[in-house]
Structure formats: C-alpha cells, structure tokens
Tab-separated table of C-alpha atoms in Angstrom:
chain	number	residue	atom	x	y	z
A	1	MET	CA	-1.801	-4.736	-6.883
A	2	SER	CA	-3.962	-7.174	-4.764
A	3	ASN	CA	-2.247	-6.186	-1.694
A	4	ILE	CA	-2.664	-2.451	-2.036
A	5	LEU	CA	-5.657	-2.384	0.581
A	6	LEU	CA	-3.825	-4.523	3.318
A	7	THR	CA	-3.285	-2.850	6.710
A	8	LYS	CA	0.372	-2.695	6.020
A	9	ASP	CA	1.759	-2.401	2.507
A	10	THR	CA	3.360	-5.811	1.437
A	11	GLY	CA	4.763	-4.651	-1.844
A	12	ALA	CA	8.310	-5.622	-2.899
A	13	ILE	CA	9.488	-1.886	-2.938
A	14	LEU	CA	6.801	0.161	-1.034
A	15	GLY	CA	6.436	-2.559	1.793
A	16	PRO	CA	9.914	-2.101	3.248
A	17	VAL	CA	9.969	1.651	2.743
A	18	SER	CA	6.672	2.078	4.342
A	19	LYS	CA	7.737	-0.096	7.270
A	20	LEU	CA	10.904	2.095	7.909
A	21	LEU	CA	8.751	5.315	7.472
A	22	GLY	CA	6.194	3.794	9.864
A	23	TYR	CA	9.053	3.470	12.474
A	24	ILE	CA	9.597	7.163	12.243
A	25	MET	CA	5.975	8.061	12.568
A	26	GLU	CA	5.676	5.768	15.565
A	27	GLY	CA	8.771	7.291	17.126
A	28	ILE	CA	7.213	10.831	16.673
A	29	PHE	CA	3.799	9.872	17.965
A	30	PHE	CA	5.513	8.240	21.040
A	31	VAL	CA	7.455	11.376	21.713
A	32	ILE	CA	4.377	13.792	21.598
A	33	ASP	CA	2.246	11.322	23.626
A	34	LYS	CA	4.858	11.366	26.306
A	35	ILE	CA	4.693	15.166	26.485
A	36	GLY	CA	0.859	14.944	26.725
A	37	ILE	CA	-0.286	15.991	23.036
A	38	PRO	CA	-0.868	12.638	21.360
A	39	ASN	CA	-2.388	14.226	18.179
A	40	ILE	CA	-2.219	12.625	14.677
A	41	GLY	CA	-2.387	16.175	12.914
A	42	LEU	CA	0.778	17.279	14.774
A	43	ALA	CA	2.487	13.884	14.122
A	44	ILE	CA	1.649	14.327	10.375
A	45	ILE	CA	3.276	17.780	10.414
A	46	LEU	CA	6.365	16.698	12.303
A	47	PHE	CA	6.710	13.400	10.188
A	48	THR	CA	6.389	15.435	6.897
A	49	ILE	CA	9.145	17.988	8.162
A	50	VAL	CA	11.614	15.007	9.038
A	51	ILE	CA	11.107	13.214	5.629
A	52	TYR	CA	11.576	16.391	3.518
A	53	LEU	CA	14.650	17.369	5.538
A	54	LEU	CA	16.051	13.797	4.785
A	55	LEU	CA	15.235	14.224	1.221
A	56	MET	CA	16.892	17.634	0.960
A	57	PRO	CA	20.285	16.482	-0.315
A	58	LEU	CA	18.661	14.700	-3.240
A	59	THR	CA	16.523	17.808	-3.920
A	60	ILE	CA	19.725	20.006	-4.121
A	61	LYS	CA	21.369	17.516	-6.313
A	62	GLN	CA	18.497	17.460	-8.769
A	63	GLN	CA	18.469	21.368	-8.903
A	64	LYS	CA	22.072	21.598	-9.260
A	65	PHE	CA	21.704	19.158	-12.262
A	66	SER	CA	18.965	21.514	-13.766
A	67	LYS	CA	21.311	24.535	-13.485
A	68	LEU	CA	24.107	22.733	-15.078
A	69	SER	CA	21.910	21.385	-17.732
A	70	ALA	CA	20.822	24.908	-18.694
A	71	LYS	CA	24.473	25.957	-19.091
A	72	MET	CA	25.461	22.954	-21.149
A	73	ASN	CA	22.341	22.838	-23.449
A	74	PRO	CA	23.804	25.293	-25.849
A	75	GLU	CA	26.788	22.999	-26.392
A	76	LEU	CA	24.554	19.974	-26.972
A	77	GLN	CA	22.521	21.927	-29.424
A	78	ALA	CA	25.778	22.853	-31.337
A	79	ILE	CA	26.667	19.147	-31.535
A	80	GLN	CA	23.093	18.161	-32.604
A	81	LYS	CA	23.227	20.851	-35.214
A	82	LYS	CA	26.687	19.710	-36.486
A	83	TYR	CA	25.551	16.098	-37.181
A	84	LYS	CA	22.001	16.995	-38.064
A	85	ASN	CA	21.863	15.333	-41.506
A	86	LYS	CA	24.615	12.772	-40.914
A	87	LYS	CA	23.175	9.329	-40.284
A	88	ASP	CA	26.141	7.183	-41.079
A	89	ASN	CA	27.863	5.122	-38.408
A	90	ASP	CA	30.985	7.010	-37.881
A	91	SER	CA	29.079	10.378	-37.551
A	92	MET	CA	26.718	8.776	-35.068
A	93	MET	CA	29.597	7.405	-32.952
A	94	ALA	CA	31.450	10.889	-33.112
A	95	MET	CA	28.087	12.520	-32.174
A	96	ASN	CA	27.870	10.189	-29.172
A	97	MET	CA	31.518	10.656	-28.117
A	98	GLU	CA	31.162	14.636	-28.336
A	99	THR	CA	27.935	14.421	-26.378
A	100	GLN	CA	29.512	12.213	-23.537
A	101	ALA	CA	32.470	14.622	-23.535
A	102	VAL	CA	30.082	17.630	-22.689
A	103	TYR	CA	28.367	15.592	-19.995
A	104	ALA	CA	31.766	14.659	-18.483
A	105	LYS	CA	32.925	18.337	-18.685
A	106	TYR	CA	29.824	19.556	-16.678
A	107	GLY	CA	30.058	16.537	-14.300
A	108	VAL	CA	26.528	15.221	-14.980
A	109	SER	CA	24.894	12.018	-16.226
A	110	PRO	CA	22.066	12.138	-18.813
A	111	SER	CA	20.013	10.055	-16.487
A	112	GLY	CA	21.037	12.135	-13.427
A	113	SER	CA	17.675	14.027	-12.792
A	114	CYS	CA	15.670	10.673	-13.377
A	115	ILE	CA	17.757	8.829	-10.801
A	116	GLN	CA	17.035	11.515	-8.196
A	117	LEU	CA	13.223	11.080	-9.012
A	118	LEU	CA	13.439	7.340	-8.985
A	119	ILE	CA	14.930	7.341	-5.301
A	120	GLN	CA	12.354	9.967	-4.110
A	121	MET	CA	9.339	8.490	-5.696
A	122	PRO	CA	8.999	5.214	-3.506
A	123	ILE	CA	9.768	7.284	-0.343
A	124	LEU	CA	6.971	9.930	-1.119
A	125	LEU	CA	4.514	7.225	-2.004
A	126	ALA	CA	5.234	5.115	0.944
A	127	LEU	CA	4.878	8.390	3.144
A	128	TYR	CA	1.342	8.649	1.761
A	129	ARG	CA	0.673	5.052	2.732
A	130	VAL	CA	1.721	5.621	6.192
A	131	ILE	CA	-0.232	8.807	6.712
A	132	TYR	CA	-3.399	7.409	5.016
A	133	ASN	CA	-3.289	4.216	7.321
A	134	ILE	CA	-1.970	5.472	10.735
A	135	PRO	CA	-3.106	2.525	12.803
A	136	ALA	CA	-1.123	0.024	10.710
A	137	TYR	CA	2.084	1.856	11.677
A	138	VAL	CA	1.358	3.543	15.096
A	139	GLY	CA	0.697	0.921	17.753
A	140	LYS	CA	-0.905	3.403	20.106
A	141	VAL	CA	-3.494	4.370	17.634
A	142	LYS	CA	-4.232	0.766	16.817
A	143	GLU	CA	-4.741	-0.109	20.579
A	144	ALA	CA	-7.711	2.352	20.634
A	145	PHE	CA	-9.792	-0.188	18.500
A	146	PHE	CA	-9.436	-2.904	21.253
A	147	PRO	CA	-11.222	-4.536	22.873
A	148	LEU	CA	-14.013	-3.299	20.545
A	149	VAL	CA	-12.721	-5.160	17.467
A	150	ASP	CA	-12.435	-8.434	19.317
A	151	LYS	CA	-15.938	-8.139	20.678
A	152	LEU	CA	-17.332	-7.097	17.383
A	153	ILE	CA	-15.798	-10.011	15.540
A	154	ALA	CA	-17.649	-12.405	17.992
A	155	GLU	CA	-20.989	-10.705	17.131
A	156	GLU	CA	-23.111	-12.566	14.731
A	157	GLY	CA	-23.595	-10.750	11.368
A	158	SER	CA	-20.884	-8.112	12.010
A	159	VAL	CA	-19.025	-8.944	8.807
A	160	GLU	CA	-22.086	-8.274	6.790
A	161	PHE	CA	-23.032	-5.131	8.749
A	162	LEU	CA	-19.414	-3.721	8.544
A	163	GLN	CA	-19.590	-3.885	4.755
A	164	THR	CA	-22.618	-1.563	4.712
A	165	PHE	CA	-20.251	1.337	5.930
A	166	ARG	CA	-19.702	4.058	3.386
A	167	ASN	CA	-16.066	3.450	2.729
A	168	ALA	CA	-16.226	-0.445	3.190
A	169	SER	CA	-16.168	-1.019	-0.507
A	170	MET	CA	-12.488	-0.070	-0.488
A	171	TYR	CA	-11.744	-3.147	1.593
A	172	ALA	CA	-13.857	-5.566	-0.552
A	173	LYS	CA	-11.142	-7.839	-1.513
A	174	GLN	CA	-9.981	-8.147	2.053
A	175	PHE	CA	-13.445	-9.565	2.889
A	176	GLU	CA	-12.991	-12.175	0.237
A	177	ASN	CA	-9.386	-12.954	0.983
A	178	GLU	CA	-8.650	-16.580	1.846
A	179	ASN	CA	-7.040	-15.389	5.206
A	180	PHE	CA	-10.116	-13.678	6.115
A	181	LEU	CA	-12.413	-16.471	5.218
A	182	ALA	CA	-10.134	-18.943	7.099
A	183	GLY	CA	-10.496	-16.804	10.166
A	184	VAL	CA	-6.774	-15.753	10.589
A	185	THR	CA	-7.073	-13.667	13.678
A	186	THR	CA	-4.622	-10.863	12.821
A	187	TYR	CA	-5.881	-10.583	9.243
A	188	VAL	CA	-9.600	-10.336	10.432
A	189	GLN	CA	-8.706	-7.875	13.149
A	190	ASN	CA	-6.683	-5.748	10.602
A	191	THR	CA	-9.652	-5.652	8.106
A	192	TYR	CA	-12.165	-4.679	10.807
A	193	ILE	CA	-9.678	-1.758	11.969
A	194	ASP	CA	-9.216	-0.624	8.303
A	195	VAL	CA	-13.066	-0.236	7.926
A	196	LEU	CA	-13.555	1.369	11.324
A	197	ASN	CA	-10.737	3.684	10.747
A	198	ARG	CA	-12.458	5.024	7.657
A	199	ALA	CA	-15.862	5.057	9.317
A	200	SER	CA	-17.868	8.256	9.468
A	201	THR	CA	-19.816	9.606	12.392
A	202	ALA	CA	-23.002	8.168	10.798
A	203	ASP	CA	-21.327	4.816	10.507
A	204	TRP	CA	-20.400	4.739	14.167
A	205	LEU	CA	-23.980	5.752	15.278
A	206	SER	CA	-25.340	2.926	13.219
A	207	LEU	CA	-22.864	0.511	14.917
A	208	LYS	CA	-24.169	1.651	18.438
A	209	THR	CA	-27.776	1.100	17.177
A	210	GLN	CA	-27.056	-2.306	15.707
A	211	TYR	CA	-25.145	-3.532	18.782
A	212	PRO	CA	-26.351	-1.704	21.819
A	213	SER	CA	-24.422	-4.087	24.083
A	214	LEU	CA	-21.208	-2.703	22.738
A	215	SER	CA	-22.105	0.918	23.328
A	216	ALA	CA	-19.489	1.324	26.140
A	217	ASP	CA	-16.739	-0.102	24.094
A	218	ILE	CA	-17.720	2.035	21.022
A	219	ASP	CA	-17.724	5.168	23.260
A	220	LYS	CA	-14.358	4.327	24.655
A	221	THR	CA	-12.946	3.738	21.144
A	222	LEU	CA	-14.466	7.013	19.716
A	223	SER	CA	-13.258	9.039	22.768
A	224	ALA	CA	-9.615	7.889	22.107
A	225	LEU	CA	-9.867	8.361	18.331
A	226	GLU	CA	-11.467	11.722	18.830
A	227	ARG	CA	-8.624	12.873	21.054
A	228	TYR	CA	-6.034	11.716	18.566
A	229	ASN	CA	-7.886	12.945	15.417
A	230	ASN	CA	-8.959	16.371	16.716
A	231	PHE	CA	-6.985	19.082	15.047
A	232	LEU	CA	-7.938	22.736	15.744
A	233	GLY	CA	-11.443	21.492	16.230
A	234	LEU	CA	-11.874	19.249	13.127
A	235	ASN	CA	-11.883	15.453	13.177
A	236	ILE	CA	-9.113	14.672	10.651
A	237	ALA	CA	-10.510	11.139	10.059
A	238	ASN	CA	-13.438	12.731	8.123
A	239	SER	CA	-13.212	14.405	4.818
A	240	PRO	CA	-13.988	18.233	4.535
A	241	SER	CA	-17.056	17.296	2.333
A	242	PHE	CA	-18.396	15.173	5.196
A	243	ILE	CA	-17.543	17.715	7.853
A	244	ILE	CA	-19.455	20.482	5.803
A	245	LYS	CA	-22.415	18.235	5.389
A	246	ASP	CA	-22.550	17.258	8.984
A	247	ALA	CA	-21.811	20.827	10.233
A	248	PHE	CA	-24.828	22.130	8.240
A	249	SER	CA	-27.221	19.515	9.687
A	250	ASN	CA	-26.068	20.488	13.234
A	251	GLY	CA	-25.905	24.186	12.883
A	252	ALA	CA	-22.057	24.141	13.449
A	253	TYR	CA	-21.188	26.719	10.889
A	254	LEU	CA	-17.692	27.565	12.274
A	255	MET	CA	-16.764	23.939	11.267
A	256	VAL	CA	-17.812	24.664	7.650
A	257	ALA	CA	-15.275	27.501	7.564
A	258	GLY	CA	-12.560	25.340	8.964
A	259	ALA	CA	-13.409	22.395	6.566
A	260	ILE	CA	-13.340	24.640	3.495
A	261	MET	CA	-9.993	26.126	4.598
A	262	ILE	CA	-8.231	22.693	4.179
A	263	PRO	CA	-8.837	22.431	0.230
A	264	VAL	CA	-8.465	26.187	-0.094
A	265	LEU	CA	-4.989	26.045	1.737
A	266	ALA	CA	-3.874	22.922	-0.141
A	267	ALA	CA	-4.432	24.518	-3.426
A	268	ALA	CA	-2.865	27.958	-2.349
A	269	THR	CA	0.335	26.450	-0.743
A	270	GLN	CA	0.636	24.170	-3.956
A	271	TRP	CA	0.308	27.199	-6.234
A	272	ILE	CA	3.047	28.969	-4.161
A	273	ASN	CA	5.278	25.824	-4.336
A	274	THR	CA	4.986	25.618	-8.064
A	275	LYS	CA	5.825	29.274	-8.518
A	276	LEU	CA	9.019	28.910	-6.525
A	277	MET	CA	10.153	25.862	-8.490
A	278	PRO	CA	12.876	26.699	-11.090
A	279	THR	CA	11.633	26.773	-14.641
A	280	GLN	CA	13.507	25.099	-17.443
A	281	ALA	CA	14.387	27.517	-20.503
A	282	LYS	CA	13.917	26.180	-23.940
A	283	SER	CA	16.840	24.029	-24.958
A	284	GLY	CA	16.010	23.491	-28.611
A	285	ASN	CA	15.920	19.778	-27.882
A	286	GLU	CA	12.258	18.769	-29.096
A	287	GLN	CA	12.019	15.920	-26.591
A	288	ALA	CA	13.331	17.950	-23.618
A	289	ASP	CA	11.151	21.008	-24.485
A	290	GLN	CA	8.034	18.710	-24.839
A	291	MET	CA	8.732	17.265	-21.203
A	292	ALA	CA	9.112	20.892	-19.959
A	293	ALA	CA	5.796	21.899	-21.529
A	294	GLN	CA	4.177	18.904	-19.917
A	295	MET	CA	5.744	19.781	-16.544
A	296	LYS	CA	4.488	23.394	-16.908
A	297	MET	CA	1.040	22.003	-17.516
A	298	MET	CA	1.086	19.708	-14.534
A	299	ASN	CA	2.225	22.510	-12.288
A	300	THR	CA	-0.849	24.456	-13.444
A	301	MET	CA	-3.047	21.560	-12.755
A	302	THR	CA	-1.476	20.522	-9.326
A	303	PRO	CA	-3.190	23.212	-7.267
A	304	ILE	CA	-6.685	22.383	-8.751
A	305	MET	CA	-6.192	18.641	-8.146
A	306	SER	CA	-4.952	19.290	-4.539
A	307	ALA	CA	-8.185	21.207	-3.898
A	308	VAL	CA	-10.433	18.504	-5.405
A	309	PHE	CA	-8.678	15.622	-3.581
A	310	CYS	CA	-8.205	17.332	-0.230
A	311	PHE	CA	-12.167	18.007	-0.329
A	312	THR	CA	-12.898	14.271	-0.706
A	313	LEU	CA	-10.168	12.552	1.221
A	314	PRO	CA	-9.690	12.403	5.035
A	315	ALA	CA	-8.665	15.857	6.389
A	316	GLY	CA	-5.620	14.413	7.716
A	317	MET	CA	-4.435	13.891	4.092
A	318	GLY	CA	-5.055	17.516	3.534
A	319	ILE	CA	-2.913	18.401	6.362
A	320	TYR	CA	-0.251	16.372	4.936
A	321	TRP	CA	-0.453	18.101	1.617
A	322	ILE	CA	-0.408	21.599	3.153
A	323	ALA	CA	2.415	20.806	5.428
A	324	GLY	CA	4.341	19.175	2.450
A	325	ALA	CA	3.751	22.249	0.142
A	326	VAL	CA	4.707	24.790	2.925
A	327	ILE	CA	7.981	22.661	3.780
A	328	ARG	CA	8.895	22.327	0.044
A	329	SER	CA	8.357	26.156	-0.450
A	330	ILE	CA	10.620	26.995	2.522
A	331	GLN	CA	13.003	24.432	1.287
A	332	GLN	CA	12.984	25.763	-2.101
A	333	VAL	CA	13.805	29.389	-0.917
A	334	VAL	CA	16.808	27.989	1.086
A	335	ILE	CA	17.932	25.816	-1.922
A	336	ASN	CA	17.536	28.615	-4.449
A	337	LYS	CA	19.887	30.889	-2.161
A	338	HIS	CA	22.254	27.975	-1.880
A	339	ILE	CA	22.224	27.435	-5.586
A	340	ASP	CA	22.747	31.114	-6.488
A	341	LYS	CA	25.769	31.349	-4.241
A	342	MET	CA	27.456	28.376	-6.062
A	343	ASP	CA	30.301	29.182	-8.555
A	344	PHE	CA	29.177	27.053	-11.381
A	345	ASP	CA	32.227	28.090	-13.518
A	346	TYR	CA	34.555	26.900	-10.854
A	347	ILE	CA	32.536	23.635	-10.667
A	348	ILE	CA	32.784	23.105	-14.505
A	349	GLU	CA	36.602	23.747	-14.395
A	350	LYS	CA	36.821	21.023	-11.609
A	351	ASN	CA	34.669	18.708	-13.697
A	352	LYS	CA	36.993	19.316	-16.658
A	353	ASP	CA	39.912	18.334	-14.709
A	354	LYS	CA	38.261	15.058	-13.434
A	355	ALA	CA	37.189	14.229	-16.974
A	356	ALA	CA	40.756	14.760	-18.299
A	357	LYS	CA	42.257	12.555	-15.601
A	358	LYS	CA	39.500	9.839	-16.089
A	359	MET	CA	40.276	9.839	-19.894
A	360	GLU	CA	44.073	9.821	-19.222
A	361	LYS	CA	43.666	6.820	-16.875
A	362	LYS	CA	41.416	5.063	-19.363
A	363	LYS	CA	43.995	5.706	-22.115
A	364	VAL	CA	46.874	4.193	-19.958
A	365	GLN	CA	44.773	1.058	-19.220
A	366	THR	CA	43.824	0.554	-22.857
A	367	GLU	CA	47.599	0.777	-23.802
A	368	LYS	CA	48.534	-1.777	-21.062
A	369	MET	CA	45.888	-4.127	-22.404
C-alpha cells in the first residue's frame, strides 16, 4: 500500500488498468481540447460514459445470472431439503452431483456472479484513481504546472512550505521517499504537482505571498487550471465544503447553491439507481439470504455515503459519482427491458441439451480410458 499516493498507481493490478484507462481519458481530453472546450468536468462525464458502455456486456451477464438463479433456487432448495439430515459421504457426493446438474441445466456457474464482480472491481477502482489524479494521466493538464514547479523546486524552503498546505499530509510518505530525498527529478516534480493539484485557493494565495517573484508563473498556472476545472461556474478541484465556505466569505451566494447541489444530486441519483436495481427474492438458503440482506442495507446507505463523500471530496469526484449513477440508471432501464424480452424457458432448454451432450461426451471419454 506504500505506492497508493504516487502520481501514477504502480500496483500490480490497478497500475496497468489505471494506465490503460488513463490513455482513454487523455484521448477524450485531446479531442475536446481540439474542439475548443478543454474542460475536466466534461472529460469526466464522457470518460464515465465510455467506461460504463464497455462494462455493459458484463452487467447484462451478471443480471442474466441473477434471473436464472431466481428460477433455479426452488430446485436447489429441494435438493438441500432432501439431504438435510444426511451427513454420510455417499449422500454428500450425491447432493453435490445433483446440485452441479441443476447449475448445468441452467447454464450458470456457482461463482458466475462473483467472476463478473471481480472483473469489474479493478476497472472501477482504477477509474476512480484516474479521475482523482487527472494530471498524472492527462499530459495537457500536467503541462499547466510548468515552469512553476521547476522554479518552485529551486526555491529555498519550498519543500517545507509546501507541506503546510491543507491536503499536503496525504503525500507525507512521498516527501519521505528515498527517490524524493535523493532528488530524482521526475519524482520530485510529481510530488509537487500532487500537492499543488489538491491545493485550495487559500494555499495558492499563501504561495504568492511566500514567493512574490513567482507571481507571474503562479497566475499563469492558475489561469490554465481554472480554465480546465471550471464547470458551470464551479472550480471542481475544490470540495463543495470549501466552495461554500469561500463563497460565504466573498458574498457569492449563488456559488453556495451550486456547491450544495453536488452532494444532493449525488445522493438522489444513487437512490434512483438502487431502486432500479433488481432485488433478489428470499431463496431459503441462509447464506444467500444473509448476503441479500447485507446488499439491501448497503443500497440504503449508499445515497447517504455519496452525499457525505461528495461534500468533502473535490467536486470533480462528485461529478463522476453523479454521472456514473445517471449512466447506470439509464443502462439499468435498457438492461431490464432486454432481460424481460429474453425467453428464459428457451435458454434453459438449450442449456439442458448442452449439459446432456457434455455428459455424453464425458461418458465416452471415460469408457475409452
């Protein structure tokens, strides 16, 4: 976990996935920059749409599995009831064979749903990493910090001063890293950019006060970042909590309303999304029912957690959460219609034939052996 705060994720799993998603984000930003709207908020929305469209086949598979599971649960319950009090080896083997036959009949795997989630999880976590640290993956945004970063590195005491910034504690390990202490240029630059990327308006003002000779470079960097980060009048690099506090001190009450809307919309869209998700009926299987109850509780808590997180995290993350929830809701409506049109009885009959042919083939191979 020591690499979690590096400019680019270097984990064995999330690192390569983040890198791949970073190329997609950079491509999107390149296109919108070429048409004259280099806006990070817009890039996040488009990026989220692309990723969720790519994940749609997995989502359909997962929900198809849920529908088939609901149909086969009565048969699984009957098998469990049949062997309820039989603990001998023959009974356990027979129960296992009958259970496998039911799964084969419906063409699903006991771990089918888990596999879909395991594939999606690293992608969604990597997507979060890319959005949370845009300069690491979008070269155009990273360029905005130069030549300020190089000049700031050359200033005496800048390392200590940078660590007084509000969010600098997030990057404490980077300042203590051997690469930073050895003065590895890229590592030092990236650490400075990480801190400046999370800097508040007050931090930038204190930087100008501390290093007046760098005022022109600071203004140039701020001008580029404000152009990239301005979304409907809000600086999405700042959190709604900071925007509200800053707006009250400056009398910009319209900004307060805009900042409040981010956590409110995040909670509302997450709530709509959870309501559209298919619910699993009680199966009679204690473990499955317990997991379903936990999922229901999580669905209840998600909108509240969304509001809390989106109030304290940069507004850009809030835009991602809102965009993601809206896209998932639209996707869910489409998938529900698609699933409802599917003839599951026909699918089950096809799976029966496949299972029978597979068993016959296995029998022939066994006889040959």
